[in-house]
Amino acid sequence: MHADLKDTVALVTGASGGIGQATAVELAGCGADLAVHYHRNAEGAAETVRRVEALGRRAQAFQADVSEAAASRKLVAEVLGAFGRVDLLDYTPDRFSFVISRDTVSTVSPR
């Protein structure tokens, strides 16, 4: 990825490992600050935060079970409270990774 995402705030779900973690680190490499979502793997989320911060970007981990509507709403509220906005959402359900921005929705990669 070679996009210029300087001063962009990205929320990446499932960012405690695998595709989500790789996506978060790649976005940080392009200049984005990261809201790092995790469900159960707090240690993996902390590692993602460390990797993003090592690239000179801001990162914070947020725990939520996004299969529950109330928890998802709370996650978004917490991210907005910490970062003030979300410019890009990477949502990685079981089979595909979707990147959603103000202008596009793209299927990134099948698992």
PDB file of C-alpha atoms in Angstrom, residues 25-95:
ATOM      1  CA  VAL A  25       0.702  -1.751  10.774  1.00  0.00           C
ATOM      2  CA  GLU A  26       0.443  -1.132   7.018  1.00  0.00           C
ATOM      3  CA  LEU A  27      -1.987   1.769   7.534  1.00  0.00           C
ATOM      4  CA  ALA A  28       0.350   3.263  10.143  1.00  0.00           C
ATOM      5  CA  GLY A  29       3.184   2.965   7.650  1.00  0.00           C
ATOM      6  CA  CYS A  30       1.092   5.100   5.308  1.00  0.00           C
ATOM      7  CA  GLY A  31       0.636   7.758   8.010  1.00  0.00           C
ATOM      8  CA  ALA A  32      -2.609   6.791   9.762  1.00  0.00           C
ATOM      9  CA  ASP A  33      -3.210   6.872  13.506  1.00  0.00           C
ATOM     10  CA  LEU A  34      -4.845   3.667  14.729  1.00  0.00           C
ATOM     11  CA  ALA A  35      -7.704   2.619  16.943  1.00  0.00           C
ATOM     12  CA  VAL A  36      -6.740  -1.023  17.537  1.00  0.00           C
ATOM     13  CA  HIS A  37      -9.776  -3.199  18.259  1.00  0.00           C
ATOM     14  CA  TYR A  38      -9.543  -6.592  19.926  1.00  0.00           C
ATOM     15  CA  HIS A  39     -12.067  -9.021  21.381  1.00  0.00           C
ATOM     16  CA  ARG A  40     -10.028 -11.333  23.653  1.00  0.00           C
ATOM     17  CA  ASN A  41      -6.331 -10.944  22.785  1.00  0.00           C
ATOM     18  CA  ALA A  42      -5.210  -7.931  24.842  1.00  0.00           C
ATOM     19  CA  GLU A  43      -1.558  -8.970  24.549  1.00  0.00           C
ATOM     20  CA  GLY A  44      -1.766  -9.085  20.752  1.00  0.00           C
ATOM     21  CA  ALA A  45      -3.480  -5.681  20.707  1.00  0.00           C
ATOM     22  CA  ALA A  46      -0.708  -4.259  22.890  1.00  0.00           C
ATOM     23  CA  GLU A  47       1.849  -5.629  20.416  1.00  0.00           C
ATOM     24  CA  THR A  48      -0.014  -3.948  17.549  1.00  0.00           C
ATOM     25  CA  VAL A  49      -0.012  -0.654  19.471  1.00  0.00           C
ATOM     26  CA  ARG A  50       3.762  -0.994  20.043  1.00  0.00           C
ATOM     27  CA  ARG A  51       4.378  -1.701  16.344  1.00  0.00           C
ATOM     28  CA  VAL A  52       2.255   1.284  15.242  1.00  0.00           C
ATOM     29  CA  GLU A  53       3.932   3.617  17.736  1.00  0.00           C
ATOM     30  CA  ALA A  54       7.347   2.408  16.522  1.00  0.00           C
ATOM     31  CA  LEU A  55       6.349   3.854  13.140  1.00  0.00           C
ATOM     32  CA  GLY A  56       5.750   7.239  14.773  1.00  0.00           C
ATOM     33  CA  ARG A  57       1.968   7.056  14.728  1.00  0.00           C
ATOM     34  CA  ARG A  58      -0.540   7.293  17.560  1.00  0.00           C
ATOM     35  CA  ALA A  59      -2.347   4.097  18.614  1.00  0.00           C
ATOM     36  CA  GLN A  60      -4.701   2.962  21.332  1.00  0.00           C
ATOM     37  CA  ALA A  61      -6.305  -0.445  21.977  1.00  0.00           C
ATOM     38  CA  PHE A  62     -10.052  -0.879  22.511  1.00  0.00           C
ATOM     39  CA  GLN A  63     -11.812  -4.061  23.651  1.00  0.00           C
ATOM     40  CA  ALA A  64     -15.267  -4.996  22.356  1.00  0.00           C
ATOM     41  CA  ASP A  65     -17.342  -7.937  21.165  1.00  0.00           C
ATOM     42  CA  VAL A  66     -18.462  -6.418  17.852  1.00  0.00           C
ATOM     43  CA  SER A  67     -21.028  -9.188  17.358  1.00  0.00           C
ATOM     44  CA  GLU A  68     -23.116  -7.290  19.942  1.00  0.00           C
ATOM     45  CA  ALA A  69     -24.725  -4.025  18.815  1.00  0.00           C
ATOM     46  CA  ALA A  70     -24.392  -2.279  22.193  1.00  0.00           C
ATOM     47  CA  ALA A  71     -20.703  -3.188  22.438  1.00  0.00           C
ATOM     48  CA  SER A  72     -20.123  -1.926  18.896  1.00  0.00           C
ATOM     49  CA  ARG A  73     -21.783   1.392  19.709  1.00  0.00           C
ATOM     50  CA  LYS A  74     -19.660   1.677  22.863  1.00  0.00           C
ATOM     51  CA  LEU A  75     -16.506   0.916  20.840  1.00  0.00           C
ATOM     52  CA  VAL A  76     -17.271   3.691  18.363  1.00  0.00           C
ATOM     53  CA  ALA A  77     -18.050   6.137  21.186  1.00  0.00           C
ATOM     54  CA  GLU A  78     -14.758   5.303  22.915  1.00  0.00           C
ATOM     55  CA  VAL A  79     -12.765   5.691  19.699  1.00  0.00           C
ATOM     56  CA  LEU A  80     -14.452   9.018  18.946  1.00  0.00           C
ATOM     57  CA  GLY A  81     -13.699  10.151  22.500  1.00  0.00           C
ATOM     58  CA  ALA A  82     -10.029   9.261  22.124  1.00  0.00           C
ATOM     59  CA  PHE A  83      -9.402  10.380  18.527  1.00  0.00           C
ATOM     60  CA  GLY A  84     -12.241  12.802  17.762  1.00  0.00           C
ATOM     61  CA  ARG A  85     -13.164  11.085  14.502  1.00  0.00           C
ATOM     62  CA  VAL A  86     -12.823   7.942  12.383  1.00  0.00           C
ATOM     63  CA  ASP A  87     -11.845   8.424   8.742  1.00  0.00           C
ATOM     64  CA  LEU A  88     -11.385   4.787   7.787  1.00  0.00           C
ATOM     65  CA  LEU A  89     -12.825   1.518   9.105  1.00  0.00           C
ATOM     66  CA  ASP A  90     -11.304  -1.878   8.402  1.00  0.00           C
ATOM     67  CA  TYR A  91     -13.789  -4.545   9.420  1.00  0.00           C
ATOM     68  CA  THR A  92     -12.551  -8.123   9.197  1.00  0.00           C
ATOM     69  CA  PRO A  93     -15.290 -10.714   9.652  1.00  0.00           C
ATOM     70  CA  ASP A  94     -14.563 -14.435   9.304  1.00  0.00           C
ATOM     71  CA  ARG A  95     -14.063 -14.540   5.552  1.00  0.00           C
TER      72      ARG A  95
END
